[in-house]
Amino acid sequence: MSDLSIDVVAKAAGVHRSTVSRAFSRPEAVKSETREHILRVAEGLGYTMSPLAQALRRKTSTFVPLIVPDITNPFFAELAKTMTQAADERGYQLLLCVTNGDPAKTDGYFTAMQAMYAPFGIVAPSTKVDTKALKRFDFGHKVVVIDRVEGDDTVPTVTVDSRRGIMLALDHLHGLGHTSIGYVSGIAGTHTAQDRMDAYLEMTAQSGGTPIVLDSGSDLDAGTRGAEHFLQMGNPPTAIIAANDMVAFAVISALGRSGVRVPDDVSVIGFDGLALGARFNPALTTIRQPIADMGHIAIELAEKQNADGSVDHIVLEPELLVRGSTSEPRK
Amino acid sequence: MSDLSIDVVAKAAGVHRSTVSRAFSRPEAVKSETREHILRVAEGLGYTMSPLAQALRRKTSTFVPLIVPDITNPFFAELAKTMTQAADERGYQLLLCVTNGDPAKTDGYFTAMQAMYAPFGIVAPSTKVDTKALKRFDFGHKVVVIDRVEGDDTVPTVTVDSRRGIMLALDHLHGLGHTSIGYVSGIAGTHTAQDRMDAYLEMTAQSGGTPIVLDSGSDLDAGTRGAEHFLQMGNPPTAIIAANDMVAFAVISALGRSGVRVPDDVSVIGFDGLALGARFNPALTTIRQPIADMGHIAIELAEKQNADGSVDHIVLEPELLVRGSTSEPRK
DNA sequence: AGTGTTATTGCAACCGATCTCAGCAACCGA
DNA sequence: TCGGTTGCTGAGATCGGTTGCAATAACACT
């Protein structure tokens, strides 16, 4: 039950250890008869190959690091979940690395992963990624980023169309009859977050409205501050777009503490489409990002880059998810 | 910048590779002069030891698997977060393994971790753990379980005192004037979940009340069903204890959809103390589990067992966290 | 039968460390 | 001055596989 090395199996099967090795990793190079015999013996012994030894010799492994700033944030949690699945559908093992937003830790993970011969990595950043830093590691040449990156086309990315998402939100709110719509930024200092805000600013201006940015911070308290700001206004907007679901939760919670009801007094729409939103009070209307797709695509992109060196930038379509936190403005 | 093996450093420092090895892993065995020189050279080259090679040779590594059923569940996410920290404070690397409740996957992770020479593992189960299954792996002898386990004292555990937690909740509610208190179970089929429910049953009976179990399922929809049950009652309880925070969220959300207000119409108290609860609407009153402590203690227990073979069962004290979802019953 | 291919398998070096053993120099006491 | 420690370093086997190369077997063809 222990100490099962390849030599043990080899002996038991009456062949050389290299043959056993081939039987597992290059089946076509072994006579099918022999192979089956070996496999049977191995099976009987309960033998599995050591990924460590394999990686060491092959100088490549199946460990795929997913680097996220905070696993406690449901967005990253959902990403981690779908990526785990996507990864082992393809025979990889996802290694979750949590940085807490500390760049030093990110660096640490990169060197570690390089040492583990990870074939590539996925980064879901909380701030604008510094591609130069990424490339200080030769490993950094094989990274897929879940965000838009600026000024560097050499790293594959997957994102959703922020403008389109904001447009969906705005259209939904306009359709309900809202004309005064506020915005609360927050949490992530990524390009994506920036894009959402820019889109909001631009599009409300275009439609003749006045942008009302309730808070533009990028920490966890943006939602709370946005709500406070809202409460202090003499003539507050009738609807609020939150940069992401977590912020929307915070906004609604803070508003509720002051007796402001959603959607009765003000409509709130989020951005992310977290499963959790369906269990919020009220259930959150939001712009859904296809998180599951993002996971699969990120891995495909990485594999593609490894294979033929191509660098793609995939932009996914978001989708409006109407639940309970938006309604017609009260007259 | 690449191909940095121990031999390269050895050559550069003019010593044998075994000396370099010692300089890193057994500093006291090398003349301090030599050691410092080696370290300096290594530093200059940007050298780090290969954890793979180390693990292979030493037959022990610093990889610590944390096996959870669902990382999307904030409880496990918070656990993962604190354990990550606890782990690398002690020089371990936490490997997050998500099973989705599939025992086969759990098995897979165990063999994998055994192959990686993990010194021990932590299991946060979603169902009663089968210690027999655990021990089919020699690795299984070095596992700490985050739950109470029955009929097997040989595996270390860390839990919180469920009875005490329920008592805290009941006392709080009684103090506010509630006499009719319902209960919604849910999500986890663990001993812990069982204990909470048993405690509720027992203690309300003791205080002369009638237990009202709104739902006793153990899936994600228990909360919703519990709320439905509540709505159909002619004379519903004035307060509800939820087996955990996620269930409480679902209860409040479902209640809200039917126009029932928390805490105005009914008080709801959760169990877990998730950070997310503070951002719920209303902010959730709950029984806080010391999740951070659990993480640290789990690792300590594992190390202790590794060191002297001792098997401890730590029971932590929960704590009442009063936020906005409970108030006096309406008359 | 003789020769050229091709399919299989064994051999042995190698991946990047660790660790036991042995060698050697400096040091101690008598 | 000599045997006995002690401190430090080098040699080389080893962990569990992989892989290029050589050897042999098997088969095809003329």
XYZ file of C-alpha atoms (C1' of nucleotides) in Angstrom:
722
model
C 0.000 0.000 0.000
C 3.027 2.236 0.090
C 6.396 2.581 -1.544
C 4.983 1.931 -4.944
C 7.642 3.033 -7.328
C 7.765 2.344 -10.986
C 10.402 -0.298 -10.371
C 8.098 -2.300 -8.169
C 5.555 -2.435 -10.933
C 8.247 -3.229 -13.467
C 9.468 -6.141 -11.448
C 5.957 -7.404 -10.851
C 5.204 -7.231 -14.546
C 8.546 -8.641 -15.578
C 9.610 -5.721 -17.701
C 12.017 -2.818 -17.504
C 10.927 0.360 -15.835
C 11.144 2.342 -19.023
C 8.527 0.096 -20.508
C 6.215 0.775 -17.619
C 6.801 4.448 -18.071
C 5.866 4.218 -21.723
C 2.831 2.101 -21.000
C 1.497 5.071 -19.104
C 2.708 8.132 -20.897
C 3.184 6.981 -24.474
C 0.848 4.021 -24.939
C 1.338 3.763 -28.670
C 5.006 3.018 -28.162
C 4.320 -0.242 -26.387
C 2.907 -3.461 -27.764
C -0.731 -3.438 -26.757
C -0.420 -6.835 -25.157
C 2.438 -5.753 -22.940
C 0.764 -2.491 -22.144
C -2.437 -4.088 -21.006
C -0.549 -6.518 -18.878
C 1.407 -3.732 -17.250
C -1.691 -1.653 -16.693
C -3.420 -4.585 -15.123
C -0.550 -5.264 -12.779
C -0.302 -1.601 -11.855
C -4.016 -1.464 -11.240
C -3.781 -4.492 -9.015
C -1.024 -2.922 -6.992
C -2.892 0.357 -6.784
C -0.060 2.196 -8.414
C -0.137 5.837 -9.504
C 2.670 7.811 -11.004
C 4.358 10.439 -8.950
C 3.483 13.822 -10.392
C 6.537 15.190 -8.630
C 8.990 12.901 -10.311
C 7.252 13.365 -13.617
C 7.335 17.121 -13.452
C 10.934 17.113 -12.369
C 12.085 15.085 -15.321
C 9.756 16.422 -17.984
C 10.204 19.993 -16.927
C 6.520 20.560 -17.319
C 3.601 19.767 -15.093
C -0.159 19.935 -14.980
C -0.345 22.434 -12.164
C -2.164 25.558 -13.200
C -2.088 28.449 -10.756
C -5.094 30.706 -10.538
C -4.041 33.909 -8.905
C -6.822 35.871 -7.258
C -6.701 38.748 -4.792
C -9.431 37.519 -2.472
C -11.230 34.208 -2.479
C -13.750 35.621 -0.048
C -15.110 37.766 -2.814
C -17.824 35.647 -4.413
C -16.839 36.716 -7.880
C -13.444 35.145 -7.509
C -14.960 32.204 -5.707
C -17.256 31.493 -8.619
C -14.383 31.965 -10.992
C -12.313 29.536 -8.980
C -15.119 27.036 -9.029
C -15.643 27.047 -12.756
C -11.940 27.151 -13.433
C -11.344 24.156 -11.234
C -13.803 22.273 -13.334
C -12.482 23.570 -16.629
C -8.995 22.679 -15.486
C -9.554 19.120 -14.594
C -11.712 18.497 -17.612
C -8.467 19.061 -19.433
C -6.277 17.141 -17.060
C -4.861 20.062 -15.156
C -4.848 20.639 -11.442
C -5.799 24.101 -10.417
C -3.732 25.624 -7.659
C -5.505 28.468 -6.020
C -3.235 31.311 -4.987
C -4.629 34.111 -2.895
C -2.622 37.314 -2.857
C -4.747 39.645 -0.745
C -3.749 42.266 -3.244
C -0.121 42.076 -2.204
C 2.138 42.326 -5.265
C 4.974 40.680 -3.361
C 2.834 37.628 -2.846
C 1.974 37.576 -6.496
C 5.660 37.534 -7.283
C 6.168 34.765 -4.789
C 3.496 32.659 -6.387
C 5.002 33.202 -9.783
C 8.419 32.001 -8.808
C 6.886 29.082 -6.984
C 4.832 28.111 -9.983
C 7.795 28.484 -12.232
C 9.644 26.129 -9.952
C 6.761 23.707 -10.201
C 7.008 23.822 -13.981
C 3.455 25.054 -14.389
C 2.729 25.198 -18.118
C 0.917 28.497 -17.683
C -1.087 30.531 -15.199
C -4.267 32.526 -14.945
C -4.383 35.901 -13.251
C -7.536 37.598 -12.058
C -6.144 40.902 -10.857
C -7.489 43.468 -8.463
C -5.435 46.247 -9.929
C -4.165 47.079 -13.347
C -1.692 44.372 -14.230
C 1.866 45.353 -14.724
C 2.885 43.258 -17.674
C 6.494 44.199 -17.215
C 6.456 42.651 -13.774
C 4.741 39.623 -15.219
C 7.547 39.098 -17.665
C 10.336 39.265 -15.208
C 9.582 35.599 -14.896
C 10.023 33.573 -18.028
C 6.900 32.005 -16.710
C 5.268 35.372 -17.247
C 5.206 34.762 -20.925
C 2.541 32.177 -20.415
C -0.154 33.912 -18.522
C -3.746 34.629 -19.316
C -5.247 37.690 -17.687
C -8.897 38.029 -16.773
C -9.060 41.730 -17.464
C -8.286 44.080 -20.256
C -4.640 45.099 -20.311
C -3.281 48.244 -21.814
C -0.319 48.757 -24.049
C 0.637 45.152 -24.395
C -0.904 42.823 -26.907
C 1.398 39.979 -26.076
C -0.594 38.617 -23.189
C -3.874 36.827 -23.870
C -6.931 38.188 -22.122
C -10.558 37.372 -21.582
C -13.074 39.975 -20.537
C -16.673 40.869 -20.979
C -17.786 43.874 -22.915
C -18.096 46.542 -20.242
C -19.705 49.134 -22.490
C -22.316 46.696 -23.595
C -23.029 45.732 -20.000
C -23.496 49.296 -18.898
C -25.663 49.889 -21.931
C -27.858 46.960 -20.966
C -28.224 48.376 -17.462
C -28.953 51.864 -18.676
C -31.480 50.633 -21.228
C -33.242 48.540 -18.634
C -33.476 51.494 -16.273
C -34.551 53.899 -18.996
C -37.174 51.425 -20.093
C -38.595 51.444 -16.587
C -38.811 55.204 -16.751
C -35.724 56.260 -14.836
C -33.979 59.374 -16.014
C -31.760 60.208 -13.082
C -29.321 57.377 -12.591
C -26.408 57.316 -10.176
C -23.277 55.232 -10.223
C -21.163 53.659 -7.518
C -17.774 52.374 -8.465
C -15.783 50.141 -6.232
C -13.603 47.256 -5.156
C -11.449 46.551 -8.154
C -8.945 48.979 -9.603
C -8.793 47.047 -12.822
C -9.104 48.235 -16.371
C -12.465 46.550 -16.444
C -13.703 48.627 -13.524
C -12.373 51.706 -15.233
C -14.130 50.782 -18.460
C -17.456 50.365 -16.728
C -17.266 53.761 -15.173
C -16.103 55.398 -18.379
C -18.958 53.784 -20.242
C -21.429 55.063 -17.664
C -20.065 58.577 -17.871
C -20.006 58.623 -21.618
C -23.356 57.064 -22.247
C -25.363 59.122 -19.791
C -23.813 62.240 -21.238
C -24.714 61.063 -24.714
C -28.317 60.525 -23.764
C -28.495 64.046 -22.450
C -28.427 63.108 -18.758
C -26.084 64.251 -16.028
C -23.784 61.620 -14.595
C -24.036 61.297 -10.838
C -21.067 59.464 -9.400
C -21.941 58.634 -5.830
C -18.565 57.128 -5.071
C -15.544 56.282 -7.128
C -13.405 54.559 -4.536
C -12.123 51.100 -5.126
C -12.313 49.475 -1.743
C -14.933 47.448 0.015
C -16.599 50.468 1.553
C -17.425 52.236 -1.657
C -20.953 50.904 -1.444
C -21.488 52.240 2.038
C -20.040 55.616 1.167
C -22.111 55.751 -2.006
C -25.245 55.158 0.018
C -24.316 57.898 2.465
C -23.748 60.269 -0.360
C -27.126 59.317 -1.776
C -28.834 59.981 1.535
C -27.359 63.445 1.773
C -28.565 64.536 -1.619
C -31.530 66.859 -1.819
C -32.652 65.406 -5.084
C -31.204 61.936 -5.327
C -31.337 59.738 -8.431
C -34.159 57.215 -8.717
C -31.820 54.424 -9.686
C -28.271 53.347 -8.976
C -25.873 51.286 -11.025
C -23.265 49.536 -8.932
C -19.945 48.613 -10.486
C -20.357 45.079 -9.227
C -22.655 42.907 -7.178
C -20.729 43.151 -3.941
C -20.974 46.912 -4.071
C -24.663 46.655 -4.876
C -25.147 44.510 -1.772
C -23.397 47.071 0.365
C -25.414 49.915 -1.125
C -28.726 48.204 -0.531
C -27.730 47.197 2.977
C -26.633 50.704 3.922
C -29.713 52.224 2.342
C -31.890 49.775 4.217
C -30.309 50.768 7.500
C -31.587 54.283 6.870
C -35.032 53.141 5.930
C -34.654 53.524 2.187
C -36.341 50.647 0.378
C -35.180 48.895 -2.747
C -36.762 48.906 -5.263
C -39.645 50.943 -3.809
C -37.639 54.078 -3.064
C -34.746 53.517 -5.420
C -33.795 50.860 -7.938
C -30.381 49.240 -7.771
C -28.702 47.178 -10.428
C -25.463 45.284 -10.016
C -22.809 43.874 -12.312
C -21.464 40.306 -12.159
C -24.435 38.016 -11.904
C -23.370 36.223 -8.758
C -25.485 33.271 -7.710
C -25.648 34.921 -4.335
C -27.632 37.779 -5.849
C -30.648 35.525 -6.220
C -30.659 35.069 -2.443
C -30.249 38.695 -1.598
C -33.047 40.836 -0.199
C -34.378 41.855 -2.618
C -33.032 39.508 -5.277
C -30.561 41.559 -7.246
C -31.131 42.679 -10.803
C -27.742 42.598 -12.437
C -25.609 42.321 -15.528
C -24.461 38.743 -15.733
C -20.923 37.921 -16.738
C -20.554 34.463 -18.215
C -18.122 33.376 -15.539
C -18.183 29.712 -16.484
C -17.273 30.564 -20.048
C -14.493 32.800 -18.863
C -12.938 29.901 -17.030
C -13.009 27.560 -19.955
C -11.841 30.158 -22.396
C -8.974 31.264 -20.216
C -7.618 27.749 -20.258
C -8.188 27.323 -23.958
C -6.353 30.550 -24.627
C -3.420 29.421 -22.560
C -3.244 26.089 -24.320
C -3.519 27.734 -27.687
C -0.708 30.092 -26.870
C 1.431 27.218 -25.721
C 0.698 25.319 -28.886
C 1.064 27.846 -31.657
C 2.154 30.990 -29.891
C -1.007 32.852 -30.796
C -2.221 35.574 -28.491
C -5.940 36.153 -28.457
C -8.141 38.673 -26.750
C -11.594 37.333 -26.194
C -14.423 39.655 -25.299
C -17.597 38.024 -24.043
C -21.131 39.354 -24.098
C -22.827 40.178 -20.824
C -26.499 39.669 -20.270
C -29.238 41.431 -18.368
C -30.642 39.477 -15.458
C -33.827 41.031 -14.151
C -34.685 40.124 -10.593
C -36.243 42.117 -7.832
C -34.111 45.173 -7.141
C -35.343 47.333 -10.003
C -38.787 48.684 -10.741
C -40.479 51.773 -12.079
C -39.541 54.940 -10.238
C -42.100 56.119 -7.723
C -43.887 59.177 -8.988
C 17.342 33.686 -15.305
C 16.581 30.072 -15.928
C 18.098 26.642 -15.466
C 19.233 27.474 -11.978
C 20.047 24.197 -10.406
C 21.911 23.666 -7.214
C 24.985 22.711 -9.196
C 25.123 26.055 -10.925
C 25.186 27.794 -7.581
C 27.726 25.313 -6.295
C 30.047 25.984 -9.192
C 29.594 29.721 -8.891
C 30.407 29.563 -5.204
C 33.235 27.140 -5.660
C 31.849 24.450 -3.412
C 30.180 21.096 -3.756
C 26.456 20.917 -4.230
C 25.929 19.138 -0.961
C 27.362 22.153 0.779
C 24.935 24.426 -0.974
C 22.143 22.126 0.046
C 23.242 22.332 3.657
C 23.621 26.076 3.521
C 19.912 26.228 2.872
C 18.361 23.407 4.789
C 20.715 22.828 7.669
C 22.546 26.131 8.217
C 24.214 25.060 11.451
C 26.090 22.336 9.630
C 28.056 24.769 7.512
C 30.787 27.165 8.549
C 29.039 30.520 8.802
C 31.555 32.113 6.490
C 30.944 29.594 3.754
C 27.225 29.715 4.288
C 26.996 33.441 3.942
C 29.085 33.359 0.831
C 26.852 30.713 -0.717
C 23.711 32.546 0.252
C 25.073 35.701 -1.263
C 25.956 33.996 -4.515
C 22.568 32.300 -4.645
C 20.829 35.574 -3.962
C 22.762 37.220 -6.752
C 21.794 34.501 -9.183
C 18.182 34.656 -8.072
C 18.215 31.036 -7.101
C 15.424 29.194 -5.337
C 15.279 25.556 -4.493
C 13.007 23.319 -6.432
C 10.222 22.234 -4.132
C 9.631 19.313 -6.463
C 13.097 17.926 -6.173
C 13.110 18.545 -2.462
C 9.837 16.786 -1.894
C 10.885 13.882 -4.047
C 14.054 13.292 -2.136
C 12.860 14.138 1.357
C 9.606 12.253 0.956
C 7.799 15.072 2.635
C 6.645 18.385 1.351
C 5.022 21.586 2.505
C 1.884 21.165 0.474
C -1.184 21.090 2.654
C -4.446 20.205 0.977
C -7.602 21.828 2.225
C -10.527 19.800 1.024
C -13.820 21.654 0.835
C -17.068 20.756 -0.883
C -17.810 24.161 -2.372
C -15.611 27.228 -2.456
C -18.576 29.294 -3.565
C -20.047 28.901 -0.116
C -18.694 31.892 1.798
C -18.099 29.831 4.896
C -15.591 27.673 3.091
C -14.213 30.691 1.322
C -13.498 32.394 4.614
C -12.050 29.209 5.961
C -9.823 28.938 2.920
C -8.693 32.497 3.364
C -7.685 32.181 6.971
C -6.149 28.776 6.413
C -4.055 30.094 3.578
C -2.670 32.641 5.930
C -2.210 30.227 8.793
C -0.494 27.854 6.416
C 2.091 30.158 5.055
C 2.786 31.668 8.416
C 4.129 28.220 9.159
C 5.814 27.694 5.844
C 3.197 25.529 4.224
C 1.505 26.023 0.914
C -2.201 25.476 0.997
C -3.633 23.567 -1.924
C -7.308 24.141 -2.266
C -9.243 21.097 -3.385
C -12.894 21.465 -4.277
C -14.912 18.287 -4.317
C -18.426 19.477 -5.073
C -19.501 16.897 -2.565
C -18.294 14.063 -4.761
C -16.626 11.365 -2.628
C -14.776 10.057 -5.673
C -13.117 13.413 -6.071
C -12.190 13.431 -2.433
C -10.506 10.100 -2.932
C -8.737 11.453 -5.974
C -7.396 14.385 -4.040
C -6.174 12.124 -1.295
C -4.150 9.919 -3.544
C -2.811 12.960 -5.328
C -1.769 14.555 -2.068
C -0.234 11.361 -0.887
C 1.772 11.299 -4.082
C 2.856 14.857 -3.393
C 4.079 13.824 0.031
C 1.791 16.238 1.818
C 2.596 16.008 5.517
C -1.096 16.161 6.380
C -4.418 17.471 5.166
C -7.435 19.353 6.381
C -10.956 18.280 5.560
C -14.005 20.475 5.849
C -16.742 18.034 4.970
C -20.268 18.540 3.745
C -21.436 15.189 4.989
C -20.565 12.995 7.885
C -17.006 11.898 7.316
C -16.350 8.254 6.787
C -13.187 7.718 8.749
C -12.797 4.267 7.303
C -12.587 5.747 3.839
C -10.126 8.276 5.127
C -7.835 5.599 6.338
C -7.718 3.605 3.190
C -4.906 5.999 2.409
C -1.956 5.884 4.722
C -2.202 9.570 4.234
C -5.558 9.342 5.927
C -3.848 8.916 9.228
C -2.776 12.495 9.100
C -5.918 14.418 8.617
C -7.644 17.031 10.676
C -11.384 17.273 10.303
C -13.344 20.461 10.742
C -16.393 18.789 12.190
C -17.240 16.479 14.976
C -16.725 12.845 14.034
C -18.434 9.935 15.598
C -17.063 6.655 16.792
C -13.455 7.383 16.040
C -11.195 9.243 18.406
C -8.123 8.715 16.309
C -8.629 11.671 14.036
C -8.091 15.169 15.374
C -10.987 17.578 15.027
C -11.802 21.206 15.565
C -15.343 22.424 15.953
C -17.329 25.031 17.746
C -19.709 24.251 20.515
C -23.011 23.873 18.715
C -25.119 23.633 21.848
C -23.601 26.760 23.230
C -24.206 28.575 19.951
C -27.845 27.601 19.839
C -28.165 28.566 23.468
C -26.760 31.995 22.708
C -29.262 32.417 19.891
C -32.168 31.225 22.005
C -31.193 33.432 24.940
C -30.887 36.453 22.696
C -34.303 35.826 21.217
C -35.899 35.085 24.574
C -34.349 38.236 25.935
C -36.036 40.224 23.214
C -39.347 38.680 24.213
C -39.767 35.933 21.638
C -41.437 32.765 22.820
C -42.306 31.078 19.549
C -39.096 30.353 17.688
C -38.793 28.358 14.466
C -35.780 26.571 13.038
C -34.533 26.015 9.518
C -31.837 23.444 8.992
C -29.915 23.198 5.814
C -26.947 22.837 3.507
C -24.549 20.674 5.409
C -25.231 17.098 6.392
C -22.446 17.157 8.917
C -22.421 16.140 12.535
C -22.180 19.791 13.355
C -25.413 20.551 11.509
C -27.025 17.657 13.275
C -25.805 18.900 16.650
C -27.242 22.336 16.071
C -30.639 20.982 15.273
C -30.580 18.541 18.185
C -29.608 21.365 20.502
C -32.489 23.468 19.230
C -34.954 20.657 19.686
C -33.747 19.778 23.129
C -33.436 23.267 24.500
C -36.776 24.601 23.344
C -38.420 21.531 24.810
C -36.558 22.117 28.051
C -37.754 25.689 28.281
C -41.307 24.493 27.863
C -41.720 25.655 24.268
C -42.732 23.696 21.201
C -40.075 23.188 18.556
C -41.138 24.373 15.117
C -38.928 22.927 12.438
C -39.703 24.818 9.279
C -37.406 22.713 7.138
C -34.878 20.044 7.859
C -33.455 19.497 4.391
C -29.772 19.813 3.811
C -29.546 21.414 0.410
C -29.315 24.984 -0.755
C -33.060 25.412 -1.001
C -33.863 24.644 2.599
C -34.087 28.356 3.278
C -36.598 28.953 0.548
C -38.701 26.005 1.591
C -38.531 27.065 5.209
C -39.854 30.474 4.274
C -42.697 28.958 2.304
C -43.605 26.787 5.209
C -43.562 29.858 7.438
C -45.869 31.740 5.099
C -48.410 28.967 5.120
C -48.683 28.813 8.888
C -51.731 30.252 10.530
C -49.803 31.208 13.611
C -46.155 31.467 12.604
C -43.292 31.924 15.047
C -42.034 35.426 15.702
C -38.427 34.472 15.222
C -36.410 32.015 13.160
C -33.074 30.435 13.814
C -31.263 29.400 10.654
C -28.730 26.592 10.786
C -26.224 28.803 9.023
C -25.875 32.216 7.464
C -26.450 31.129 3.890
C -29.760 29.622 4.886
C -30.634 32.776 6.795
C -29.972 34.810 3.664
C -32.263 32.595 1.642
C -34.968 32.743 4.289
C -34.920 36.516 4.471
C -34.834 36.838 0.708
C -37.796 34.508 0.214
C -39.716 36.163 3.013
C -39.030 39.552 1.489
C -40.406 38.437 -1.853
C -43.705 37.814 -0.086
C -43.692 41.122 1.682
C -42.633 39.827 5.065
C -40.152 42.194 6.673
C -37.158 41.336 8.799
C -36.934 42.170 11.639
C -40.249 44.060 11.695
C -42.455 41.071 11.000
C -40.130 38.322 12.076
C -36.640 38.146 13.535
C -34.033 35.949 11.893
C -30.732 34.867 13.343
C -28.014 32.983 11.482
C -25.062 30.832 12.430
C -21.532 31.303 11.102
C -20.733 34.985 11.369
C -19.817 35.529 7.745
C -18.379 38.912 6.862
C -20.982 39.029 4.154
C -23.678 39.134 6.798
C -22.725 42.685 7.670
C -23.575 43.699 4.128
C -26.869 41.906 3.967
C -30.216 43.659 4.067
C -30.803 43.832 6.916
C -27.390 43.158 8.430
C -27.593 39.687 9.861
C -27.609 38.916 13.556
C -25.734 35.677 13.903
C -23.690 33.297 15.994
C -20.088 33.864 15.053
C -17.750 30.949 14.654
C -14.115 31.880 15.166
C -13.158 30.841 11.667
C -9.693 32.350 11.809
C -8.924 30.435 14.972
C -10.204 27.251 13.430
C -7.718 27.613 10.608
C -4.769 28.125 12.878
C -5.772 25.422 15.255
C -6.367 22.898 12.524
C -2.795 23.327 11.397
C -1.439 23.227 14.912
C -3.321 20.026 15.596
C -1.923 18.448 12.484
C 1.609 19.440 13.373
C 1.173 18.226 16.884
C -0.083 14.881 15.700
C 2.837 14.600 13.341
C 5.237 15.415 16.112
C 4.085 13.358 19.058
C 1.192 11.355 17.718
C -1.308 13.060 19.967
C -4.878 13.344 18.808
C -6.779 16.316 20.119
C -10.359 17.422 19.792
C -10.665 21.152 20.142
C -14.018 22.728 20.746
C -14.190 26.477 20.287
C -16.635 28.924 21.793
C -19.061 30.707 19.504
C -20.149 34.256 20.115
C -23.324 36.248 19.634
C -23.088 38.958 17.004
C -26.054 41.294 17.175
C -26.742 43.179 13.997
C -29.989 44.235 12.412
C -32.088 41.163 11.699
C -33.464 40.650 15.186
C -35.666 42.876 17.307
C -38.529 42.664 19.754
C -41.524 40.816 18.439
C -44.344 43.048 17.227
C -47.256 42.900 19.607
C 18.830 -16.831 -48.033
C 20.232 -12.005 -47.585
C 19.183 -7.366 -46.527
C 16.444 -3.451 -45.278
C 12.604 -1.742 -42.312
C 9.964 -1.302 -38.512
C 8.140 -2.437 -34.002
C 9.552 -3.333 -29.144
C 12.210 -3.264 -25.329
C 16.361 -2.634 -22.439
C 20.199 0.446 -20.908
C 21.804 4.252 -18.651
C 22.133 9.145 -18.163
C 19.523 12.784 -16.279
C 15.990 16.083 -13.655
C 17.361 18.844 -8.836
C 17.765 18.090 -4.662
C 19.107 15.176 0.172
C 21.855 12.416 3.095
C 25.050 8.888 4.734
C 29.686 8.033 4.815
C 34.281 9.058 4.524
C 38.270 12.246 4.386
C 40.787 15.826 6.249
C 42.264 19.555 9.111
C 42.331 21.743 13.469
C 42.224 21.159 18.316
C 42.638 18.770 23.092
C 44.796 16.529 26.766
C 48.591 13.597 28.475
C 54.321 13.938 19.884
C 50.363 10.887 19.328
C 45.630 9.014 19.600
C 40.906 10.905 19.940
C 37.363 14.355 19.144
C 35.084 17.664 16.683
C 33.871 20.618 12.597
C 33.414 21.072 7.871
C 33.265 19.571 3.146
C 33.243 16.296 -0.880
C 31.650 11.785 -3.071
C 28.190 9.282 -4.672
C 23.907 6.709 -4.087
C 19.119 7.728 -4.154
C 14.126 9.670 -4.710
C 10.658 8.126 -9.025
C 10.288 8.855 -13.238
C 11.690 10.086 -18.734
C 14.018 9.593 -22.938
C 17.720 9.163 -26.606
C 20.147 5.413 -28.190
C 21.350 0.748 -28.985
C 19.996 -4.066 -29.401
C 17.015 -7.494 -30.809
C 13.031 -9.473 -32.915
C 9.854 -9.676 -36.549
C 8.473 -9.009 -41.004
C 8.752 -7.656 -46.053
C 10.894 -7.988 -50.344
C 13.917 -9.507 -54.109
